[in-house]
XYZ file of C-alpha atoms in Angstrom:
447
model
C 10.851 -29.180 9.443
C 11.612 -29.219 5.788
C 12.330 -25.559 4.834
C 11.286 -26.549 1.146
C 7.863 -27.793 2.193
C 5.628 -24.835 2.100
C 2.429 -26.872 2.968
C 3.423 -26.780 6.572
C 4.223 -24.044 9.107
C 3.668 -20.444 9.207
C 2.966 -18.830 5.771
C 4.337 -15.436 7.084
C 7.699 -17.154 8.082
C 7.983 -18.803 4.790
C 7.261 -15.562 2.971
C 9.701 -13.499 5.150
C 12.294 -16.094 4.926
C 12.348 -16.159 1.098
C 11.624 -12.394 0.574
C 14.409 -10.791 2.687
C 17.499 -12.167 0.605
C 15.655 -11.404 -2.664
C 15.249 -7.823 -1.098
C 18.660 -7.600 -0.627
C 19.472 -8.649 -4.180
C 16.806 -6.385 -5.774
C 18.411 -3.412 -3.614
C 21.769 -4.042 -4.969
C 20.445 -4.223 -8.706
C 18.581 -0.952 -8.228
C 21.653 0.740 -6.410
C 23.625 -0.218 -9.507
C 21.525 2.161 -11.604
C 20.644 4.773 -9.097
C 24.002 5.820 -8.067
C 24.668 7.487 -11.314
C 21.554 9.508 -10.971
C 22.354 10.529 -7.437
C 26.014 11.619 -8.373
C 25.207 13.204 -11.660
C 22.406 15.155 -10.053
C 24.944 17.008 -7.942
C 27.642 17.422 -10.178
C 27.595 21.459 -10.756
C 25.519 24.166 -12.216
C 24.730 22.064 -15.308
C 23.504 18.893 -13.367
C 19.870 19.608 -14.175
C 20.638 19.120 -17.868
C 23.016 16.346 -17.147
C 20.378 14.505 -15.195
C 17.891 15.029 -17.875
C 20.346 13.623 -20.500
C 20.845 10.808 -18.539
C 16.928 10.310 -18.389
C 16.890 10.331 -21.931
C 19.204 7.299 -22.193
C 16.896 5.211 -19.860
C 14.482 3.765 -22.299
C 17.489 2.683 -24.494
C 19.214 0.926 -21.635
C 15.694 -0.833 -20.848
C 15.750 -1.901 -24.388
C 18.924 -3.534 -23.974
C 17.701 -5.205 -20.786
C 14.739 -6.359 -22.784
C 16.972 -8.039 -25.329
C 18.929 -9.591 -22.641
C 15.773 -10.985 -21.074
C 14.847 -12.347 -24.379
C 17.956 -14.867 -24.450
C 18.783 -15.008 -20.696
C 15.168 -15.791 -19.664
C 14.590 -18.134 -22.595
C 17.670 -20.127 -22.477
C 18.245 -20.733 -18.647
C 14.889 -22.369 -17.859
C 15.062 -24.417 -21.062
C 18.539 -25.675 -19.957
C 17.317 -26.413 -16.562
C 14.502 -28.670 -18.210
C 17.175 -30.463 -20.181
C 19.187 -31.143 -17.187
C 16.136 -32.393 -15.236
C 15.644 -34.776 -18.058
C 19.349 -35.642 -17.888
C 19.947 -34.638 -21.298
C 23.417 -32.951 -20.533
C 24.614 -32.874 -24.034
C 21.405 -30.968 -25.115
C 21.714 -28.600 -21.974
C 25.337 -27.699 -23.201
C 23.879 -26.777 -26.623
C 21.440 -24.673 -25.084
C 24.147 -22.786 -23.176
C 26.184 -22.349 -26.274
C 23.262 -20.956 -28.397
C 22.365 -18.510 -25.617
C 25.803 -17.338 -25.365
C 26.150 -17.011 -29.138
C 22.658 -15.244 -29.455
C 23.772 -12.533 -26.584
C 27.104 -12.123 -28.125
C 25.282 -11.311 -31.611
C 22.532 -9.441 -30.287
C 24.832 -7.187 -28.109
C 27.043 -6.142 -30.938
C 24.183 -5.455 -33.280
C 22.293 -3.579 -30.814
C 25.594 -1.411 -29.907
C 26.398 -0.647 -33.411
C 22.889 0.318 -34.499
C 22.480 2.535 -31.463
C 25.771 4.095 -31.952
C 25.306 4.998 -35.313
C 21.755 6.180 -35.056
C 21.973 7.657 -31.432
C 21.597 11.315 -32.421
C 18.157 10.937 -34.242
C 16.842 8.390 -31.589
C 17.782 10.755 -28.724
C 16.183 13.761 -30.669
C 13.036 11.569 -31.205
C 12.723 10.791 -27.685
C 12.850 14.322 -26.566
C 16.445 15.570 -26.589
C 16.963 19.368 -27.222
C 20.241 21.130 -28.203
C 20.916 21.763 -24.586
C 20.468 18.194 -23.254
C 21.865 16.375 -26.248
C 25.431 16.498 -25.699
C 25.070 15.126 -22.202
C 22.789 12.201 -23.442
C 25.515 11.345 -26.294
C 28.453 11.531 -23.920
C 26.915 9.051 -21.529
C 25.292 6.855 -24.146
C 28.505 6.589 -26.635
C 30.384 5.272 -23.884
C 27.762 3.010 -22.205
C 27.325 1.153 -25.475
C 30.932 0.080 -25.797
C 30.023 -1.868 -22.576
C 26.903 -3.539 -24.198
C 28.566 -7.030 -24.720
C 29.605 -7.155 -21.233
C 26.325 -6.078 -19.697
C 24.133 -8.634 -21.877
C 26.424 -11.495 -21.474
C 26.961 -11.114 -17.675
C 23.339 -10.567 -17.001
C 21.914 -12.968 -19.617
C 24.281 -15.952 -18.580
C 23.995 -15.277 -14.917
C 20.773 -17.597 -14.664
C 23.193 -20.503 -15.717
C 24.971 -20.141 -12.515
C 21.718 -20.051 -10.617
C 20.228 -23.174 -12.339
C 23.426 -25.422 -11.227
C 22.558 -24.570 -7.680
C 25.217 -21.593 -7.249
C 22.642 -19.051 -6.186
C 25.355 -17.122 -4.119
C 27.748 -16.918 -7.085
C 24.811 -15.704 -9.228
C 24.147 -12.893 -6.650
C 27.757 -11.918 -6.532
C 27.684 -11.255 -10.282
C 25.057 -8.251 -9.516
C 26.791 -7.281 -6.126
C 30.303 -7.073 -7.637
C 29.221 -4.964 -10.405
C 27.163 -2.493 -8.068
C 29.883 -2.336 -5.539
C 32.535 -1.244 -8.089
C 30.177 1.234 -9.673
C 29.477 2.997 -6.444
C 33.167 3.062 -5.735
C 34.266 4.348 -9.181
C 31.535 6.855 -9.765
C 32.782 9.645 -7.589
C 36.446 8.913 -8.448
C 35.705 9.506 -12.252
C 32.869 12.086 -11.823
C 34.420 14.420 -9.139
C 37.942 13.199 -8.572
C 38.877 12.929 -12.332
C 36.347 15.786 -13.210
C 34.822 13.785 -15.983
C 31.332 14.471 -15.306
C 28.748 12.302 -17.022
C 31.374 10.762 -19.266
C 32.905 9.415 -15.922
C 29.713 7.972 -14.799
C 29.470 5.933 -18.139
C 33.198 4.937 -17.926
C 32.530 3.681 -14.349
C 29.526 1.704 -15.364
C 31.127 -0.111 -18.248
C 34.231 -0.960 -15.997
C 31.861 -2.566 -13.266
C 29.882 -4.408 -16.150
C 33.243 -5.718 -17.404
C 33.910 -6.961 -13.873
C 30.810 -8.745 -13.655
C 31.430 -10.211 -17.122
C 34.747 -11.633 -16.090
C 33.237 -13.089 -12.970
C 30.606 -15.008 -15.038
C 33.083 -15.999 -17.640
C 35.408 -17.202 -14.916
C 32.522 -19.492 -13.667
C 31.488 -20.731 -17.060
C 35.244 -21.824 -17.828
C 35.900 -23.059 -14.351
C 35.772 -26.281 -12.717
C 32.492 -25.664 -10.936
C 30.620 -25.197 -14.298
C 28.847 -28.556 -15.047
C 28.115 -27.386 -18.614
C 31.751 -26.362 -19.729
C 32.070 -23.949 -22.505
C 34.677 -26.094 -24.199
C 32.312 -28.993 -24.666
C 29.121 -26.882 -26.026
C 28.280 -27.520 -29.755
C 29.836 -24.225 -31.448
C 27.440 -24.194 -34.422
C 24.197 -22.425 -34.183
C 21.004 -24.863 -33.754
C 17.909 -22.775 -35.125
C 15.500 -25.069 -33.440
C 16.998 -24.469 -30.242
C 17.343 -20.800 -30.813
C 13.600 -20.867 -31.714
C 12.754 -22.478 -28.316
C 14.906 -20.073 -26.529
C 13.472 -17.091 -28.044
C 9.816 -18.383 -27.718
C 10.389 -18.960 -24.043
C 12.054 -15.619 -23.437
C 9.318 -13.741 -25.264
C 7.238 -13.001 -22.192
C 10.290 -11.174 -20.522
C 11.082 -9.488 -23.583
C 7.671 -7.996 -24.094
C 7.371 -7.075 -20.273
C 10.687 -5.040 -20.236
C 10.308 -3.876 -23.796
C 6.912 -2.514 -23.021
C 8.422 -0.468 -20.284
C 11.073 0.949 -22.825
C 8.218 1.821 -25.317
C 6.181 3.620 -22.335
C 9.457 5.419 -21.192
C 10.242 6.619 -24.801
C 6.485 7.935 -25.163
C 6.608 9.682 -22.024
C 9.733 11.461 -22.447
C 8.864 12.513 -26.154
C 5.434 13.865 -24.805
C 7.289 15.907 -21.783
C 9.823 17.399 -24.247
C 7.048 18.398 -26.411
C 4.703 19.973 -23.876
C 7.161 21.034 -21.403
C 10.857 20.792 -22.108
C 14.086 19.449 -20.228
C 13.014 20.510 -16.637
C 9.906 17.944 -16.944
C 12.144 15.234 -18.250
C 14.403 15.767 -15.367
C 11.656 15.536 -12.745
C 10.284 12.357 -14.406
C 13.901 10.919 -14.077
C 13.592 11.531 -10.424
C 10.234 10.197 -10.103
C 11.064 7.062 -11.684
C 14.155 6.652 -9.662
C 12.160 6.932 -6.502
C 9.681 4.380 -7.860
C 12.464 1.709 -8.563
C 13.538 2.131 -4.893
C 9.803 2.225 -3.552
C 8.946 -1.040 -5.426
C 11.955 -3.154 -4.182
C 10.156 -4.805 -1.421
C 7.089 -5.664 -3.839
C 9.317 -7.312 -6.171
C 10.855 -9.363 -3.327
C 7.544 -10.104 -1.772
C 6.515 -11.450 -5.320
C 9.531 -13.407 -5.565
C 8.756 -15.043 -2.191
C 4.966 -15.704 -2.721
C 5.336 -17.385 -6.105
C 6.981 -20.707 -4.799
C 4.744 -20.762 -1.716
C 1.470 -20.550 -3.821
C 2.876 -22.998 -6.485
C 3.936 -25.537 -3.841
C 0.589 -25.519 -2.103
C -1.230 -25.541 -5.551
C 0.690 -28.976 -6.463
C 0.199 -30.089 -2.878
C -3.694 -29.404 -3.088
C -3.575 -26.916 0.063
C -5.933 -24.502 -1.302
C -6.828 -22.918 2.085
C -3.051 -21.947 2.346
C -3.179 -20.268 -0.971
C -5.961 -18.063 0.185
C -4.030 -17.366 3.567
C -0.896 -16.490 1.519
C -3.008 -13.879 -0.622
C -4.477 -12.447 2.589
C -1.261 -12.041 4.394
C 0.517 -10.760 1.215
C -2.213 -8.245 0.455
C -2.262 -6.811 4.070
C 1.480 -6.382 3.982
C 1.739 -4.784 0.646
C -1.218 -2.516 1.400
C 0.226 -1.231 4.681
C 3.744 -0.708 3.203
C 2.359 1.316 0.144
C -0.030 3.385 2.544
C 3.027 4.263 4.724
C 5.029 5.181 1.705
C 2.318 7.168 0.275
C 2.398 9.226 3.526
C 6.238 9.811 3.450
C 6.096 10.696 -0.462
C 3.312 13.215 0.178
C 4.752 14.936 3.386
C 8.464 15.163 2.166
C 8.391 15.442 -1.688
C 10.753 18.571 -1.479
C 13.515 16.625 0.523
C 13.286 13.564 -1.513
C 13.806 15.641 -4.683
C 16.834 17.330 -3.127
C 18.441 14.029 -2.758
C 18.654 14.081 -6.618
C 19.220 17.770 -7.277
C 19.409 20.895 -5.342
C 18.187 23.277 -8.245
C 15.470 25.470 -6.655
C 13.408 25.667 -9.890
C 13.335 21.968 -10.477
C 12.430 21.431 -6.793
C 9.621 23.992 -6.703
C 8.249 22.823 -10.134
C 8.450 19.167 -9.205
C 6.724 19.070 -5.916
C 3.178 19.217 -7.358
C 3.919 16.809 -9.931
C 5.403 14.749 -7.317
C 2.151 14.592 -5.519
C 0.182 13.937 -8.812
C 2.225 10.933 -9.927
C 2.275 9.180 -6.541
C -1.303 9.890 -5.774
C -3.181 6.805 -4.476
C 0.009 4.658 -5.001
C -1.426 2.191 -2.626
C -3.592 0.940 -5.230
C -0.668 -0.571 -6.946
C -1.020 -3.295 -4.194
C -3.607 -4.977 -6.405
C -1.357 -5.264 -9.328
C 1.611 -6.534 -7.585
C -0.175 -9.210 -5.458
C -2.427 -10.150 -8.404
C 0.645 -10.661 -10.774
C 2.520 -12.526 -8.315
C -0.496 -14.881 -7.525
C -1.008 -15.701 -11.133
C 2.769 -16.575 -11.611
C 2.551 -18.905 -8.489
C -0.597 -20.340 -10.025
C 1.439 -21.199 -13.264
C -0.732 -18.663 -15.310
C 2.033 -16.345 -16.602
C -0.007 -15.182 -19.451
C -2.576 -13.542 -16.931
C 0.435 -11.810 -15.280
C 1.551 -10.718 -18.637
C -1.803 -9.478 -19.767
C -2.255 -7.228 -16.825
C 1.055 -5.909 -16.870
C 0.621 -4.985 -20.584
C -2.918 -3.797 -19.913
C -1.873 -1.216 -17.464
C 1.321 -0.051 -19.474
C 0.033 -0.193 -23.072
C -3.844 -0.090 -22.876
C -4.010 2.605 -20.127
C -0.631 4.572 -19.524
C 0.192 4.902 -23.343
C -3.312 6.513 -24.803
C -3.586 8.744 -21.632
C -0.055 10.022 -21.973
C -0.882 10.941 -25.528
C -4.501 12.239 -24.920
C -4.769 13.780 -21.715
C -2.348 16.660 -22.561
C -4.502 17.693 -25.333
C -7.101 18.962 -22.796
C -6.472 22.737 -22.577
C -7.291 22.620 -18.788
C -4.971 19.457 -18.122
C -1.974 20.018 -20.364
C 1.268 18.574 -19.164
C -0.223 17.484 -15.810
C -1.966 14.831 -17.762
C 1.427 13.007 -18.663
C 1.815 12.568 -14.784
C -2.002 11.858 -13.949
C -1.585 8.678 -16.423
C 0.105 6.839 -13.689
C -2.447 7.103 -10.793
C -5.315 6.432 -13.241
C -3.621 3.217 -14.402
C -2.839 2.131 -10.922
C -6.525 2.442 -10.112
C -7.966 0.740 -13.241
C -5.121 -1.659 -13.556
C -4.759 -2.634 -10.110
C -8.286 -3.181 -9.580
C -8.645 -5.251 -12.542
C -5.774 -7.471 -11.782
C -6.502 -8.042 -8.337
C -10.321 -8.710 -8.795
C -9.526 -11.277 -11.566
C -7.126 -12.944 -9.326
C -9.513 -13.251 -6.572
C -12.048 -14.677 -8.765
C -9.540 -17.259 -9.987
C -8.368 -18.510 -6.564
C -12.018 -18.639 -5.322
C -12.563 -21.370 -8.047
C -9.583 -23.364 -7.377
C -10.215 -27.055 -6.606
C -7.965 -29.301 -4.518
């Protein structure tokens, strides 16, 4: 049987066959960022402040990722379309303009954030105690911004030429080197949070060299030596237009994180930002399989839509809904029973753990309701309705979480708990709205 023919064979087999490799790649990507938090959380007696300082940097790091997506997620599919039309010269120009855009944007971002890092970090909730840690990490991290943006943004050009394994190696290489170097710089050389930043930019530099070696090597069908060096503003406009969706999705995450950190600082202080840093770290790992599941169901649904096999789309949604719901129910049980043990993985400060447990329960309450959000958004992308997926992502984050984060703490009986309550409320409203809209949409599909 043709493994690319999703109109035949077992739906579950197709999803698992596609999903497991994606899950591995997702895990490596998260490990890249998670390892810093785990090591920094166990440095010394100052580790709670260092962990909070690192958490203050995350919205800015997410913002850098958003600009990477703006160019990378805009340029690579546009290049793929040009190659499909046998327009090789145009494809080279797209690659060239994407690279130029990434270089220019990375340098501008690095300079602006470096110059204004203190007022930005203070606005994001840094205190006199946590600011030195945040600045120590961010100042060094920003030096690697060009390496990060170019390696991540240009990685899609490896994949579109059929070199998916090489593309995956870009991520794996950086993650493995970061995991190895972190303990050496943090503990072995006693460099603390600065050591974590140095290990990160060195791993980013290695990923950058890997991508650069491909783009200048014989396997690259769009060699850098042949692309049009001058900027073509028509091409740039198309790249930015196509990459806008990815930029908005990631940028909104950065915005929400900024508001949450600033609110936590205002109503609670450093301890609560540290707790939220751990909660978001756990969340990153928790949703790994769901991201992979979405990556698996999208081509299956899209193929069957094109083949007119509407019944198999319904079967895909039913199977995925059950799998995601069961997974999140089990995860919720583990999170509810072992919050203290999970917090201890990141930091063993008694005050942080004792304070964090009730907020842990609140933040993850009813987490299974996110099943509707993930299944709904994955289905919309598979149906070639990305605007629906973007809308419901923005609806949950901007329309629900953002206002609740600002308003709930104003209620005297709620206070800082309201910032943590915004998440489960958004899961209920946003997840339900996304899933019900998706079910209504596929009910009216025609073969």
